Amino acid sequence: MRVKREDAWPLLVLVGCLVLSGFYLELRQQDRVERARHTALELAASQAAALRLQLLRSLSSVDSLAAVIRQYGEIPDFQALAADIISSFGGISNLQIAPGGVISAIHPAPGHEQALGLDLRDPATPGSAAVREALATRQTKVTGPLALVQGGVALIARKPVFRGADERFWGFATALLGIDDLLRDSRLAHLAEAGYAFSLATSGAAPFASSPVLPLAPVEFRFGVPTGTWTLALAPRDGWQDRPAQLLDGLLALVSSLLLAYLVRVQQLRPRRLVEQVTVQTRDLDQLNDELRSRAARRGAVEAALRASEAHVRELLDQATDAVLVHDAAGRLLEVNREACRSLGYARERLLELTVCDVVVASAPEQLTRTWEQLDPASPVTLPGRHRRCDGGVFPVEVRLGVFEERGERLFIAIARDVSAREAAREQLRQVNAELEQRVAARTAELRELNRQLLEESTARQRTSAALVRAKEEAEAANAERNRFLATISHELRTPMNGMLGMLELLRLSGLPEGCREYAEIADASGKLLMDLLGELVDISGIESDQLALRPESVELVPYLQKTVDIHRWRAGQKGLELGLQLADGLPAAVRLDPLRVRQVLINLLSNAVKFTAAGSVTVSVDWAHGHLHLAVEDSGVGIEPELQQRVFHSFAQADRSINRRFGGTGLGLAIAKQLVEAMGGRIGLESCPGVGSRFWFEFPAPPVTPAGTAEVPATPRAVPSRRVLVAEDNAVNRQVASGLLAHLGCEVECVEDGEQALAALRAGSYDLLLMDCQMPRLDGFAATRRLRAEGLGGEHLPVVAMTAYVMPEDLARCRAAGMDDHLGKPLSLASLQALLERWLPPAEREPGRG
């Protein structure tokens, strides 16, 4: 059967279109497979990096355990320490310690009891060669992956521990890193949620971890680990071929070919008389096509600009530190940023499949719908709420909710901030306030009972008047009662502590044997830590009640800074740290500042730097510009995580819960430093990198002055023939301590028990210095000082010093108002008394060689 020429054209067109479509489909499929393999390779590289990072982090647990052993030797509660390290580092099946090479403790122990008592250095013990290599190199030795007898695959890391000045061998710190734990904590097992299968193997060996089925031709990524090179193989579970897409492309190609053949056939069947009309219409269509192409070009430019704008908006959203979620009126999530995915624990594609009700913890979905319906585009609202993570965990958030319209549809944008840390701090503050309120309530109850007894002895009219007066006084004093209570308690504690510290110092000066002297020094250090804690509590109480008094004066800058840094030079030398002071060019010779408060801030930063630096250096840098003094303390210590850096300036807060157990401290030092700097009109901050070190800095106004205004002793010191000191103190222990220390410094000392006896002693003889306790029976230190000034006792101007280390700001005002010249400023000790004598007695009249 012959086919007419005009009937052959549609068949030829159909065949040609089918051939071209076949080539196109093959190229398209190859491109799709290549892109899928490229994506899988990038995912394998990312997961390998996460696995390697988790492995290194888990291995560092052995160094942490070894560091604790080197510092303390014995671990009283190994189970608690091991549990804390395992939860902090992750990827760890158990931790072991082996004093002398014999395993004595394992946590967690179930399933591993047969290892207790095993001698690691015994040649018959498996892995003894790795133990010998670790001893020879003194480094952590990692072996594996190994198949365990109790089941599973794991790595074993052993760290030899050497202690003491002679670096004697103590034993081993060991960590068992289960492969399953490493995969879980590095989130490698989550590849299954993304539709991938994987296997993990060492070079040239069978896989030691894999998903159930790995398709053919996977992508492979090799990366280095402490035990050699690992290979991560990755492939989609359903293979590289996208069958649905292939079928859809084939169907579209077939339909397009049939449609084109049909159009050719229709064109052939048109009458000749329509040729001219077609020609005219073709010309018109060409013109219209030119115009449409021009419009399409303009529209393409606009769409490119819109795509660039959308990319920029997405980049801005991903840079936001708060979670951003966009949803419609039905609650379907339309857009999320990177922080939302991180905080909720979902991949972006998975999160966009959820609704707001899947993320927000609400009593009823209709409650959310009512909130959305009441929103005004001009008035966004801020609401508290809770979000649910992918693992089911719930955390509090503060949500800024707004509404806008796009293409006639009402959409909502929620900006959620994680307030877990703020809620925890608020709860801690609430508990502290509740405790203080209970104490105030108890004290108030006592006062009310006393008032009731007094009121019953008066007439009805007097009771009414007295009640009104007392009510007013109680209202004015309620806020100060809490701080006064703290000051009273701290004073009652300091009195015996001063006596204890003084007696310890006298005991050390008496020539104790070396062992006893060490015990005395340990007790003295512990007592001083407690005194520092009491001082911090008094400081924070004064700051919170807005009673902080600044006393600026002229100070010679360089000597002042050198003396302050030298306070920590001995402690830094004990730890083998380099302590340096870097002075910038152009520093003024003298500036005006509060030397006590600036020294308090700088000493706090130096103390923290030396405490948290195990090796390396601590450097203090000083600069001055535009009337402001800038000081910075930089160390090579442990560093602080970025998300925890703002918490370190909060009261009772530290960067890590384990720091208090490792290094001690109340968490008040930096909070006090921050508020002191702000009270001086300055600011304080830090830059830190975990594992590298920290840099704390603060700056404040410090105008330059002439050096003539920096004298630290009275302008006209009183010449005295000898050093006679009168001590007025009602506590017998403190009298004995003060008398012994002053006698050691070459002073002639007389002690009295109250203000009346002090006045009597001044009337009977002459003294060069009077140490006065403020709180004494019969006549306290304030009243006694006012009377001796009024009577002119003690000569032209007898120096009177309040014998207290820490006082409330209002007490300092009372000291000055009573006529006292100074206060001790430190706990009663040989150093504090020697500094006091240097301030108030002429240098020429002190005996050299004493003290």
mmCIF file with all atom_site columns, C-alpha atoms in Angstrom, residues 239 483 598 736:
data_model
loop_
_atom_site.group_PDB
_atom_site.id
_atom_site.type_symbol
_atom_site.label_atom_id
_atom_site.label_alt_id
_atom_site.label_comp_id
_atom_site.label_asym_id
_atom_site.label_entity_id
_atom_site.label_seq_id
_atom_site.pdbx_PDB_ins_code
_atom_site.Cartn_x
_atom_site.Cartn_y
_atom_site.Cartn_z
_atom_site.occupancy
_atom_site.B_iso_or_equiv
_atom_site.pdbx_formal_charge
_atom_site.auth_seq_id
_atom_site.auth_comp_id
_atom_site.auth_asym_id
_atom_site.auth_atom_id
_atom_site.pdbx_PDB_model_num
ATOM 1 C CA . GLY A 1 239 ? 18.834 3.739  43.724  1.00 0.00 ? 239 GLY A CA 1
ATOM 2 C CA . ASN A 1 483 ? 20.708 44.113 102.989 1.00 0.00 ? 483 ASN A CA 1
ATOM 3 C CA . VAL A 1 598 ? 39.574 49.591 89.782  1.00 0.00 ? 598 VAL A CA 1
ATOM 4 C CA . GLN A 1 736 ? 45.215 38.645 120.892 1.00 0.00 ? 736 GLN A CA 1
#
